[in-house]
Amino acid sequence: EGGQTIAANPDARRIQINICKESCQVALAQNYVVENIRGITAETFSRADDGEVYEELDSKFMPTGGSGPDWKSSMGQDVTKGRHTEVEFMNGYISQQGRVAGVPTPINDAIVQVVSEIDAGTRTPGPENVELVLELAAMR
């Protein structure tokens, strides 16, 4: 699925927002200066558990209605082409640094698990994995 398709799915947006939240929380806990993401500060993302903040973030991730290309992320392209992903160096790094900083990273942990299973050939890629990631992260 490409970015526009993902943006149309509220559960997929929830995962995206929580990836950003966890990444920002880990970075801030380690005193990194984080550039804005989609014009939003790391401090705002780190408060995504607040309902009003989440709604603001969700509105920024919703589809814009444009007719441009439905770009696919590099990891999504790897999965589609049957190539081994770099999930352990991306989401896995956030998870590892979260453990170092004492910051929980349940969404990143779940993504690492599911994508690693896809890489190993023990799980089939598909939209049902969105629900699985939320379940594994105890967000369902």
Backbone as a ProteinNet text record, in pm:
[ID]
protein_1_A
[PRIMARY]
EGGQTIAANPDARRIQINICKESCQVALAQNYVVENIRGITAETFSRADDGEVYEELDSKFMPTGGSGPDWKSSMGQDVTKGRHTEVEFMNGYISQQGRVAGVPTPINDAIVQVVSEIDAGTRTPGPENVELVLELAAMR
[TERTIARY]
83.2	0	88.3	44	115.5	68.8	135.5	107.9	-34.7	-93.4	-231.2	-329.2	-305.2	-391.9	-382.2	-260.4	-239.4	-307	-294.4	-353	-504.6	-566	-711.5	-758.8	-667.1	-701.5	-672.5	-774.7	-752.3	-657	-661	-569.7	-425.9	-405.9	-270.6	-217.5	-304.7	-262.1	-225.3	-300.1	-270.2	-130.1	-95.6	39	142.5	120.4	215.4	236.8	128.7	138.3	214.5	189.5	258.3	404	437.9	579.8	649.2	588.5	646.1	652.5	545.1	540.9	655.8	667.6	772.3	911	929.9	1060.4	1096.8	1000.8	1025.7	1050	973	993.5	1133.1	1176.7	1310.7	1416.8	1402.5	1501	1506.3	1390.6	1387.5	1445.1	1419.1	1474.3	1626.5	1681.4	1826.6	1884.8	1802.8	1844.6	1883.9	1824	1845.1	1756.6	1803.3	1720.9	1655.5	1523.5	1449.7	1384.1	1409.4	1344.9	1195.4	1118.2	974.4	946.4	840.9	794.5	659.7	651	527.7	486.3	585.1	557	515.8	530.4	486.3	609.2	611.9	727.3	731.7	851.9	870.3	794.9	790.4	719.7	570.5	514.2	372.9	351.9	435.8	422.8	435.7	523.6	545.5	422.3	327.1	203.8	85	109.3	2.1	-100.1	-68.8	-166.6	-279.4	-257.3	-361.2	-460.6	-587.3	-690.1	-694.4	-685.5	-689.1	-566	-450.3	-326.5	-335.1	-385.4	-398.2	-487.5	-599.6	-691.7	-623	-543.5	-468.3	-369.9	-298.3	-201.8	-272.2	-380.6	-453.9	-500.4	-543	-588.9	-474.7	-351.2	-234.6	-196.8	-237.1	-202.4	-312.8	-429.5	-540.8	-507.3	-568.3	-541.8	-582.5	-505.2	-530.2	-627.4	-660.8	-753.5	-686.4	-555.1	-482	-485.1	-453.6	-455.6	-314.8	-216	-77.7	-51	74	109.9	97	63.3	48.2	183.1	279.6	416.1	419.4	509	527.4	661.8	665.5	789.8	894.1	1020	1126.8	1106.1	1060.2	1036.4	920.2	816.5	704.1	746.9	836.8	889.3	968.3	1049	1125.5	1032.5	926.3	831.1	766.8	720.6	654.8	746.9	874.3	970.8	1036.8	994.3	1048.3	1190.1	1233.1	1368.2	1363.8	1476.6	1489.3	1483.8	1403.6	1390.2	1502.9	1504.8	1599.9	1528.6	1421.2	1339.9	1422.7	1522.1	1601.3	1687.2	1717.9	1799.7	1714.8	1585.9	1496.1	1410.3	1301	1214.5	1287.5	1372.3	1448.9	1542.4	1598.2	1686.9	1608.3	1489.5	1405.4	1372.2	1336.3	1305.2	1425.1	1542.1	1663.7	1698	1690.4	1720.8	1614	1491.8	1386.6	1418.5	1468.8	1507.8	1620.4	1717.6	1828.4	1776.2	1681.5	1630.1	1514.9	1467	1353.5	1221.1	1211.1	1089.6	1023.1	898.6	829.7	808.8	825.4	809	723.8	601.1	521.8	489.5	464.9	435.2	559.2	672.8	795.5	831.8	813.5	840.4	752	624	530	564.6	603.7	642.1	764.6	862.1	981.6	941.7	854.3	812.5	743.4	644.3	564.7	649	725.8	805.9	917.1	973.9	1075.7	1015.9	891.7	823.6	798.5	764	747.4	881.1	988.1	1122	1159.8	1122.2	1157.4	1067.3	961.4	869.6	766.3	754.2	656.9	525.7	520	397.9	382.3	258.6	228.4	201.4	260.4	227.7	80.7	18	-121.2	-178.8	-293	-354.3	-395.7	-413.8	-451	-340.6	-219.7	-108.8	-120	-198	-222.6	-291.2	-395.3	-467.8	-376	-294.6	-203.3	-104.5	-47.8	46.3	-21.8	-143.6	-216	-243.2	-277.5	-300.2	-172.1	-61.5	65.9	111.9	78.1	116.4	17.1	-80	-184.2	-262.6	-289.6	-368.5	-504.5	-541.6	-672.6	-738.7
-117.3	0	124.5	225.4	351.6	446.8	560.3	657.1	708.3	733.4	783.3	676.2	553.2	442.6	422.4	427.6	411.6	525.1	646.8	763	754.2	678.2	663.2	564.7	488.2	386.9	441.1	462.7	518.1	434.3	301.8	216.7	233.4	245.6	266.7	403.2	504.3	636.2	627.1	549.5	532.1	474	377.9	320.2	426.1	500.1	603.8	706.1	753	854	798.5	672.8	614	581.7	552.2	539.1	672.5	780.7	913.6	946	914.9	942.5	872.2	741.3	664.9	712.8	739.6	786.8	919.1	1009.5	1139.5	1125.5	1041.4	1021.3	966.6	871.7	814.2	921	995.1	1098.9	1206.6	1252.7	1356.6	1305.9	1179.3	1120.9	1115.7	1112.8	1107.8	1244.6	1347.8	1487	1521	1452.7	1489.5	1608.4	1689	1794.2	1732.5	1734.8	1669.1	1775.7	1767.7	1858.6	1828.7	1926.9	1906.2	1797	1722.1	1617	1663.1	1683.8	1737	1868.2	1946.2	2074.4	2065	1947.9	1923.9	1898	1957.2	1941	1801.5	1762.1	1634.3	1634.6	1749.3	1759.4	1731.3	1780.8	1754.3	1606.2	1547	1403.4	1322.4	1363.3	1285.3	1284.4	1374.9	1380.8	1322.4	1235.7	1180.2	1098.9	1058.2	983.8	1073.9	1204.4	1300.9	1306.8	1285.5	1277.5	1396.2	1517.9	1637.3	1645.5	1613	1614.1	1508.8	1390.3	1283.9	1329.4	1390.9	1437	1537.8	1627.4	1725.1	1652.6	1555.8	1480.2	1400.1	1334.8	1253.1	1337.9	1459.9	1546.5	1578.4	1581.3	1608.1	1486.3	1367.3	1244.2	1198.4	1261.5	1221.8	1252.1	1176.3	1200.3	1342.1	1397.9	1535	1541.9	1429.5	1428.6	1456.3	1467.2	1490.5	1368.5	1390.3	1279.5	1237.4	1273.8	1239.2	1091.3	1051.9	910.4	862.1	735.5	672.4	610.9	696.5	652.2	546.7	451.3	343.9	365	344.8	360.4	259.8	287.2	194.6	56.7	51.1	-79	-149.7	-74.4	-131.6	-185	-113.5	-160.5	-289.6	-295.7	-418.3	-537.1	-518.9	-627.8	-671.1	-575.5	-606.3	-684.2	-648.2	-711.1	-835.1	-874.2	-994.4	-978.4	-854.8	-829.6	-821.8	-855.8	-842.9	-694.4	-659.4	-519.2	-479	-351.9	-299.6	-264.8	-338.4	-306.6	-305.9	-393.5	-398.4	-273.4	-204.3	-82.9	43.5	29	144.2	132.8	60.5	43.4	-30.8	-126.4	-200.4	-110.6	-10.9	83.7	166.7	210.7	286.3	199	72.8	-18.8	-36.1	-57.4	-78.8	46	162.1	286	317.1	275.9	291.3	212.3	90.4	9.8	79.6	135.6	207.1	326.5	400	522.1	496.7	371.9	341.6	392.8	400.6	448.7	330.6	300	189.1	219.9	117.4	133	18.7	2.7	-113.4	-120	-6.4	-10	-49.6	11.3	-24.9	-170.6	-217.9	-358.6	-450.2	-415.5	-497.8	-496.4	-381.5	-373	-459.4	-452.8	-536.3	-683.6	-725.2	-865.9	-906.1	-829.4	-866	-861	-754.5	-742.8	-847.1	-879.1	-985.4	-1119.9	-1144	-1267.8	-1268.1	-1153.6	-1144.1	-1170.5	-1109.4	-1132.1	-1279.9	-1348.1	-1489.6	-1581.9	-1527	-1608.7	-1682.2	-1648.1	-1716	-1637.9	-1519.1	-1438.8	-1379	-1375.1	-1318.2	-1169.1	-1086.9	-944.4	-922.7	-827.9	-797.3	-697.4	-639.7	-537.3	-587.8	-719.2	-774.1	-753.1	-726.6	-705.5	-572.7	-479.3	-354	-385.8	-465.8	-506.1	-584.5	-672.9	-752.9	-664.2	-565	-474.1	-405	-358	-292.5	-389.8	-513.3	-614.1	-642.9	-664.2	-693.6	-577.9	-456.1	-338	-308.3	-398.2	-382.1	-252.5	-221.5	-103	-143	-267.7	-319	-384.5
0	0	0	-71.4	-76.2	32.2	41	145.6	148.7	30.7	28.3	74.7	33.7	75.3	226	278	421.9	498.1	446.8	514.2	522.5	432.9	434.1	540.9	600.9	700.1	840.7	923.8	1058	1143.2	1129.6	1207.7	1160.8	1030.5	978	1021.5	1022.4	1072	1219.9	1294.3	1437.5	1455.7	1371.4	1377.6	1341.7	1233.2	1192.3	1303.2	1361.1	1466.7	1586.4	1621.7	1736.7	1707.8	1582.6	1546.7	1573.7	1527.3	1549.9	1698.4	1771.1	1915.6	1987	1963.7	2032.1	1991.9	1863.8	1816	1881.9	1889.5	1951.9	2101.6	2168.6	2312.4	2340.6	2259.4	2277.2	2252.6	2144.6	2111.9	2219.9	2264.1	2367	2499	2532.2	2655.4	2651.2	2529.4	2513.4	2476.8	2495.4	2474.5	2331	2234.4	2094.5	2060.4	1967.4	1909.1	1786.5	1782.4	1674.5	1587.4	1458.3	1363.5	1359.5	1318.1	1303.7	1200.9	1224.2	1133.9	1081.2	950.6	889.7	955.6	996.3	1059.2	1205	1264.7	1402.8	1489.6	1608	1696.1	1758.7	1796.3	1865.8	1998.2	2062.4	2189.8	2171.7	2061.3	2033.4	2006.9	1921.3	1894.3	2022.5	2111.7	2234.3	2324.4	2298.6	2378.1	2302.7	2206.6	2122.1	2200.6	2322.7	2403.1	2453.5	2453.8	2489.7	2373.7	2402.5	2298.7	2204.8	2258.7	2173.7	2085.1	2140.7	2062.3	1952.5	1987.5	1887.4	1771.7	1802.4	1697.1	1605.6	1664.5	1584.1	1491.5	1547.3	1467	1358.5	1394.2	1297.7	1179.4	1206.6	1096.9	1000.9	1050.6	965.1	880.5	925	854.1	758.8	766	679.2	533.6	441.4	299.3	259.8	168.9	125.7	9.4	-49.1	-161.3	-293.7	-292.2	-416.4	-506.7	-631.6	-727.6	-767.1	-687.1	-718.6	-698.6	-722.3	-708.2	-564.1	-548.9	-417.7	-380.6	-342.1	-315.4	-205.9	-222.8	-125.2	-55.8	74.9	150.9	103.4	136.4	95	156.6	282	344.5	275.6	241	167.5	31.7	-34.6	-162.8	-144.4	-37.9	-10.9	8	85.8	110.9	-20.1	-99.2	-226.7	-319.9	-320.1	-411	-351	-230	-167.4	-116.9	-96.5	-45.2	107	168.3	313.3	348.6	448.3	488.5	583.5	615.3	712.8	843.5	873.7	991.3	1119.4	1128.4	1251.5	1269	1157.6	1164.9	1175.4	1158	1164.5	1290.9	1283.1	1400.1	1511.1	1474.5	1574.3	1653.2	1586.3	1654	1755.4	1716.7	1810.2	1931.2	1907.2	2018	2110.2	2050.9	2129.8	2211.4	2148.9	2219.8	2324.9	2299.4	2399.4	2525.2	2506.4	2623.2	2699.6	2628.3	2692.1	2772.6	2714.6	2777.3	2873.8	2881	2967	2912.2	2779.3	2712.8	2643.1	2675.7	2608.4	2459.9	2376.4	2231.3	2175.2	2222.9	2181.7	2032.2	1968	1823.9	1745.8	1775.9	1705.1	1730.9	1854.3	1885.6	1800.9	1790.6	1713.5	1565.1	1513.8	1372.6	1346.4	1435.3	1418.4	1414.5	1505.2	1509.2	1379.2	1337.1	1219.5	1092.1	1073.7	951.1	949.7	1064	1069.5	1030.2	1070.7	1029.8	878.8	822.4	676.9	609	660.3	604.5	608.5	716.3	733.3	652.3	594.2	515.7	598.6	726.6	812.5	825.7	766.9	766.6	627.6	581.6	450.8	465.2	377.7	382.8	348.2	412.8	381.8	479	443.5	528.1	665.9	679.8	810.9	914.2	868.9	961.6	1036.3	983.9	1056	1188.6	1182.4	1303.4	1397.9	1342.5	1423.6	1498.7	1431.4	1497.5	1615.4	1595.5	1705.4	1819.7	1787.5	1892.1	1969.2	1897.3	1963.1	2051.4	2011.2	2088.4	2200.9	2219.5	2322.3	2302.3	2176.2	2143.1	2087.7	2108.5	2066.2	2182.6
[MASK]
++++++++++++++++++++++++++++++++++++++++++++++++++++++++++++++++++++++++++++++++++++++++++++++++++++++++++++++++++++++++++++++++++++++++++++

